[in-house]
PDB file of C-alpha atoms in Angstrom:
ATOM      1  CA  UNK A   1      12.077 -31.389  -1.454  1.00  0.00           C
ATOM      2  CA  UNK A   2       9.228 -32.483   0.600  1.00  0.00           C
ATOM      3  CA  UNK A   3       5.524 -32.594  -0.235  1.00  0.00           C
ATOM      4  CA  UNK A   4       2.973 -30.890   2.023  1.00  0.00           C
ATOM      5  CA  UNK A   5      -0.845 -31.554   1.818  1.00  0.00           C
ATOM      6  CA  UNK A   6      -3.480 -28.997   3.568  1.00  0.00           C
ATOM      7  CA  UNK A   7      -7.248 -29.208   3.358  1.00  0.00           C
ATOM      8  CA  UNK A   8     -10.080 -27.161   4.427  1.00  0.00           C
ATOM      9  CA  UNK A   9     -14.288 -28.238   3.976  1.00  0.00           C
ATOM     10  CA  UNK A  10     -15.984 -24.556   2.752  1.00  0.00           C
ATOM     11  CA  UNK A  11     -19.965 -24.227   2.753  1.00  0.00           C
ATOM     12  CA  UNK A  12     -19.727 -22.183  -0.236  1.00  0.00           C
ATOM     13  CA  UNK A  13     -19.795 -23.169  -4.046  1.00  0.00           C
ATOM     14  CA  UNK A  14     -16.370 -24.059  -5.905  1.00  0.00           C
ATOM     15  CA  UNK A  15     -17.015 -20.846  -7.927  1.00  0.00           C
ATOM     16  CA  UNK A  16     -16.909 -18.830  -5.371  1.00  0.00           C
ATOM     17  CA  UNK A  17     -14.278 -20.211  -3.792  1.00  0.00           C
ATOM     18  CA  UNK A  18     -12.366 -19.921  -6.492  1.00  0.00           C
ATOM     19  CA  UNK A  19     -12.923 -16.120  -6.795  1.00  0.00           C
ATOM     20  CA  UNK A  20     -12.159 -15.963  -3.365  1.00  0.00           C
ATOM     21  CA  UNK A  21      -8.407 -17.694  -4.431  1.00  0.00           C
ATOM     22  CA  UNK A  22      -7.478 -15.765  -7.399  1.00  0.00           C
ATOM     23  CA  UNK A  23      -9.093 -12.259  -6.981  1.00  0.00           C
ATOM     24  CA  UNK A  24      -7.263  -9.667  -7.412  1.00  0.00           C
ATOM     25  CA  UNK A  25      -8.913  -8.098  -4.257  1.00  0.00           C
ATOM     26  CA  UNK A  26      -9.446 -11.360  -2.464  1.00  0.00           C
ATOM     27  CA  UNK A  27      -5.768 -13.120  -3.367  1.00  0.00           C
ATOM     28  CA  UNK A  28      -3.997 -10.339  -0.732  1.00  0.00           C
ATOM     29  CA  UNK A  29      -6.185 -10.986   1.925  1.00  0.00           C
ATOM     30  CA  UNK A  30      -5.689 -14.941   2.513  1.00  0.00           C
ATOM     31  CA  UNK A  31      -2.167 -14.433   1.847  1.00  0.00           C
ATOM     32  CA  UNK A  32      -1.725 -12.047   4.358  1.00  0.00           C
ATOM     33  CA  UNK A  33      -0.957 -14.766   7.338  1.00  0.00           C
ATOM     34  CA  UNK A  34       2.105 -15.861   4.389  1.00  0.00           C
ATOM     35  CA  UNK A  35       3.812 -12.067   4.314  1.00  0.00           C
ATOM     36  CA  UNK A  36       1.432  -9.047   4.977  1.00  0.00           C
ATOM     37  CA  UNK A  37       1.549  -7.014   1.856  1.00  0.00           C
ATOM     38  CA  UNK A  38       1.648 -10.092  -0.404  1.00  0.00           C
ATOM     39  CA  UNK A  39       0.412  -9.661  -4.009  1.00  0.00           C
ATOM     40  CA  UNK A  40       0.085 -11.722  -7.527  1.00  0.00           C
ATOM     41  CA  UNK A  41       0.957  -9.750 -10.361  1.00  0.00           C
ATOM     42  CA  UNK A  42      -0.800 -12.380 -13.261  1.00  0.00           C
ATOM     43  CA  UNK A  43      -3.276 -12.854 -15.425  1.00  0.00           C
ATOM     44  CA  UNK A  44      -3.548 -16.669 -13.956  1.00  0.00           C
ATOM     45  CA  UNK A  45      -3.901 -18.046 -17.461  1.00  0.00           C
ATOM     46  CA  UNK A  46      -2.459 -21.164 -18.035  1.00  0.00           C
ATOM     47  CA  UNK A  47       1.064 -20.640 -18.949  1.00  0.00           C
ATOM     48  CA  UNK A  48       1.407 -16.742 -17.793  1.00  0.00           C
ATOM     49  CA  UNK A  49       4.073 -15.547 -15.493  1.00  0.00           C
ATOM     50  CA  UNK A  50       3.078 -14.983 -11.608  1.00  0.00           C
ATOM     51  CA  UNK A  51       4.917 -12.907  -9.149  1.00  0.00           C
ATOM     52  CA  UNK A  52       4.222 -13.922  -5.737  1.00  0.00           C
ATOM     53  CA  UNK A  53       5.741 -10.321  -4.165  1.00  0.00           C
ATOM     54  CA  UNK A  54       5.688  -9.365  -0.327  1.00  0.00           C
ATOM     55  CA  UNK A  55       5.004  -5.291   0.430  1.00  0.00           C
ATOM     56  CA  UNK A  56       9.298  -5.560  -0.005  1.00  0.00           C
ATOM     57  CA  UNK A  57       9.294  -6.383  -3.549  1.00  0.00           C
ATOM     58  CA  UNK A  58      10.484  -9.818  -2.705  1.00  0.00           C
ATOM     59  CA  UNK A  59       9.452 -13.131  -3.356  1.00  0.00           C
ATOM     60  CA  UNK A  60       8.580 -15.595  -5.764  1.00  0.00           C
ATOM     61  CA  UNK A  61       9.169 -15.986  -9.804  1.00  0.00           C
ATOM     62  CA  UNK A  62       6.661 -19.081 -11.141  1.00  0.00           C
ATOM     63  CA  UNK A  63       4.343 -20.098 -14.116  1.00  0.00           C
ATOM     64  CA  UNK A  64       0.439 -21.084 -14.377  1.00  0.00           C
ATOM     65  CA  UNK A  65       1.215 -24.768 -15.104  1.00  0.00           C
ATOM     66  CA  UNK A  66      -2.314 -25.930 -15.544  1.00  0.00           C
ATOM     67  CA  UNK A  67      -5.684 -23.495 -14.839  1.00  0.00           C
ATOM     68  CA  UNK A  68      -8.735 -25.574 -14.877  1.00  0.00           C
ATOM     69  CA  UNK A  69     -11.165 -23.172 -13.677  1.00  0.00           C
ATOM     70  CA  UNK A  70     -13.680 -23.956 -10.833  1.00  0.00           C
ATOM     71  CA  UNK A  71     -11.638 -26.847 -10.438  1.00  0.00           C
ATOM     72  CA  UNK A  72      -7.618 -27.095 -10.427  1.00  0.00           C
ATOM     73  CA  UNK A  73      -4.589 -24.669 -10.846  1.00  0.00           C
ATOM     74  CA  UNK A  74      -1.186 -25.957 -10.487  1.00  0.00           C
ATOM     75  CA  UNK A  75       1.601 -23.268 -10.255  1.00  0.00           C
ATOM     76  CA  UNK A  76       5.733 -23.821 -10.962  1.00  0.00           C
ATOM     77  CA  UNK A  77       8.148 -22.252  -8.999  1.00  0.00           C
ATOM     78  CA  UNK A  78      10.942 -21.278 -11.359  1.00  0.00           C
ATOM     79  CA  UNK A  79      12.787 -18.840  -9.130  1.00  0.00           C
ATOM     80  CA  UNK A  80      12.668 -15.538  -7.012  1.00  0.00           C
ATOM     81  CA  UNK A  81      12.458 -12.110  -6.787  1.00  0.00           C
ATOM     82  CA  UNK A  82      15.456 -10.769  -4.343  1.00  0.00           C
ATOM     83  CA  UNK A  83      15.769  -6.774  -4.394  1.00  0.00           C
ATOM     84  CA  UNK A  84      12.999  -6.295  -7.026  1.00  0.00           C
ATOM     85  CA  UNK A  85      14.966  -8.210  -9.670  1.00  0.00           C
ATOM     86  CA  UNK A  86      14.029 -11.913 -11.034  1.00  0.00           C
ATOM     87  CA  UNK A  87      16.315 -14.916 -10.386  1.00  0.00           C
ATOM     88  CA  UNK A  88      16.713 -17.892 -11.718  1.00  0.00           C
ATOM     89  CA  UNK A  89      20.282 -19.268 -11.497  1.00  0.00           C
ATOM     90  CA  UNK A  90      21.042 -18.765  -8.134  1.00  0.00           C
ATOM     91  CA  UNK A  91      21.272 -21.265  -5.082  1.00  0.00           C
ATOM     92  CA  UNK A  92      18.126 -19.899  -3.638  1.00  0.00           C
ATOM     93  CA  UNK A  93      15.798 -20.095  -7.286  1.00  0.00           C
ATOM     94  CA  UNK A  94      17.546 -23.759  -7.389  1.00  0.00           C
ATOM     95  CA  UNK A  95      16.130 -24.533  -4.238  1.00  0.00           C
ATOM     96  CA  UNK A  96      12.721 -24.186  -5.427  1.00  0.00           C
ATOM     97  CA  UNK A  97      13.204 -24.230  -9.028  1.00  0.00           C
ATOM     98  CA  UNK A  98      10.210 -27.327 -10.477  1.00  0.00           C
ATOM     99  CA  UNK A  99       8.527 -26.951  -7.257  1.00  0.00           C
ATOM    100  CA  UNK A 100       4.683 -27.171  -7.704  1.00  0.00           C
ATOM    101  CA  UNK A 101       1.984 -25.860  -5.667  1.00  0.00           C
ATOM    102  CA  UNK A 102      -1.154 -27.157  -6.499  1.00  0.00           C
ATOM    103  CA  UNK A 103      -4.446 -26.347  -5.418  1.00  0.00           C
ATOM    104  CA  UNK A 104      -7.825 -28.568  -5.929  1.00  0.00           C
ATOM    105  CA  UNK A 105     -11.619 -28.134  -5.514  1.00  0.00           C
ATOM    106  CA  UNK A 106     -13.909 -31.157  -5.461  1.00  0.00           C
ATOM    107  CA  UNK A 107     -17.651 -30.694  -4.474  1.00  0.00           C
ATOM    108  CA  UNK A 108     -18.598 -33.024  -1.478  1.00  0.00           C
ATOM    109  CA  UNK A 109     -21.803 -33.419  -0.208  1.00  0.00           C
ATOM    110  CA  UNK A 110     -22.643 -30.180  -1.345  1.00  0.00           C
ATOM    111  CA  UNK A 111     -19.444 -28.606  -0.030  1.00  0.00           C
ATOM    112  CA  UNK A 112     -16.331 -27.262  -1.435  1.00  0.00           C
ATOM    113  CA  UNK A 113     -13.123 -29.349  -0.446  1.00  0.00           C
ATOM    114  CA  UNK A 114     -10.183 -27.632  -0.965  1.00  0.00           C
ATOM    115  CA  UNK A 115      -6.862 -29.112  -1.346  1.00  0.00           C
ATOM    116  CA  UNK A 116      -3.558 -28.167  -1.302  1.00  0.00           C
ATOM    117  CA  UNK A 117      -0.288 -29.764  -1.716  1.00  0.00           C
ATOM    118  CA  UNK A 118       2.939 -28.097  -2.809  1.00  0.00           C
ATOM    119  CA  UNK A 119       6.673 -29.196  -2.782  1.00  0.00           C
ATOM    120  CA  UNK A 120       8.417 -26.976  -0.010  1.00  0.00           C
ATOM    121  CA  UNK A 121      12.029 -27.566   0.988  1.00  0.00           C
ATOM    122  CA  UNK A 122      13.150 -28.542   4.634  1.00  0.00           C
ATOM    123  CA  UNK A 123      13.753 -25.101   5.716  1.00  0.00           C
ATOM    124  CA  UNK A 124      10.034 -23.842   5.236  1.00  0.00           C
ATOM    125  CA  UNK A 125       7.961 -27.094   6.004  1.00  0.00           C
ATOM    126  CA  UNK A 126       7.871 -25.462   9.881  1.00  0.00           C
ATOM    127  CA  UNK A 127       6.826 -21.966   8.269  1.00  0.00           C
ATOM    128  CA  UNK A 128       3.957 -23.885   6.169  1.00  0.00           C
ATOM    129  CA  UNK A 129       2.713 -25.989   8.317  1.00  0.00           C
ATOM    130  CA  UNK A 130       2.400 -23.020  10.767  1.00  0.00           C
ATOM    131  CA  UNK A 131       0.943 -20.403   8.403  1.00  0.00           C
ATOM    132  CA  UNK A 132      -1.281 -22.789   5.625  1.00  0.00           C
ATOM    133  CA  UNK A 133      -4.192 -23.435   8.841  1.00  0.00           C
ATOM    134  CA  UNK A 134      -4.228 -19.585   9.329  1.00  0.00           C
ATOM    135  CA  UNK A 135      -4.958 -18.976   5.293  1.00  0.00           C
ATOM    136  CA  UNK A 136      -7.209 -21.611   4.697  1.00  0.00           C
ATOM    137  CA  UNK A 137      -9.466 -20.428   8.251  1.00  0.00           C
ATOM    138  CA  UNK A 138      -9.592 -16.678   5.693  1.00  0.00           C
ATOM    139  CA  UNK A 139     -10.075 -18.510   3.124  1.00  0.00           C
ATOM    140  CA  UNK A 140     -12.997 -20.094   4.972  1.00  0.00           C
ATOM    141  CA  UNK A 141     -14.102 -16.833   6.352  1.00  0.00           C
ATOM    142  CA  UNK A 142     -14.251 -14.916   2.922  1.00  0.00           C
ATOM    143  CA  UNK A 143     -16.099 -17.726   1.170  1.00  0.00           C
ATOM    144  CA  UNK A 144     -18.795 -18.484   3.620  1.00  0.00           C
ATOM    145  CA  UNK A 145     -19.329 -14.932   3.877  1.00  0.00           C
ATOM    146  CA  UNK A 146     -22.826 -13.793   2.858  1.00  0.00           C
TER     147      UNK A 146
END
């Protein structure tokens, strides 16, 4: 599995952006460029099951690792969601399975710097690298957003 890094500099406060990340209103809309449709169905506290779902039903089965608010939430990929039903022991969860996808925000210079870096394997580092500028320029747009 490869690591992938992706940063953005937002002129708004980590609080909002932050909001902006996890809101249940907010969360579809910068995922959008990922699958159109996408949706978290979590509480985001530490420990809580997410599932990352596409407007199919499909997608991804992980855990909050660590929620830090305002400042860090790292989330483990433990296995997907093929035909609305949760797996964990096939080759395809296995490929992901321990994954983490971590997201940062630091305050610089009176900015927001957002970081990203998650563990992707060889057959989506195109897709990512493709599809992560597109969702952090909406994440940009909704948090500088007046």
């Amino acid at each position: 599995m490869k690591r992938q890094e992706f940063s953005i500099e937002l002129d708004a406060p980590r609080e909002k952006v932050w909001d902006i990340l996890w809101g249940k209103e907010t969360y579809p809309q910068w995922t959008a460029p990922f699958s159109e449709g996408s949706r978290a169905e979590t509480d985001w506290k530490e420990g809580s099951k997410v599932l990352f779902l596409n407007a199919d039903n499909e997608g991804m089965v992980a855990r909050i690792a660590k929620h830090i608010p305002n400042e860090y939430m790292s989330i483990e990929h433990i296995g997907v969601m093929m035909d609305g039903i949760e797996h964990t022991e096939n080759e395809k969860s296995n490929d992901w399975a321990g994954a983490l996808e971590n997201y940062t925000l630091k305050t610089v210079n009176g900015k927001t710097l957002l970081l990203v870096d998650m563990g992707v394997t060889e057959e989506y580092e195109d897709f990512f690298n493709e599809t992560w500028p597109v969702a952090l320029g909406k994440i940009k747009e909704l948090s500088e957003k007046k």
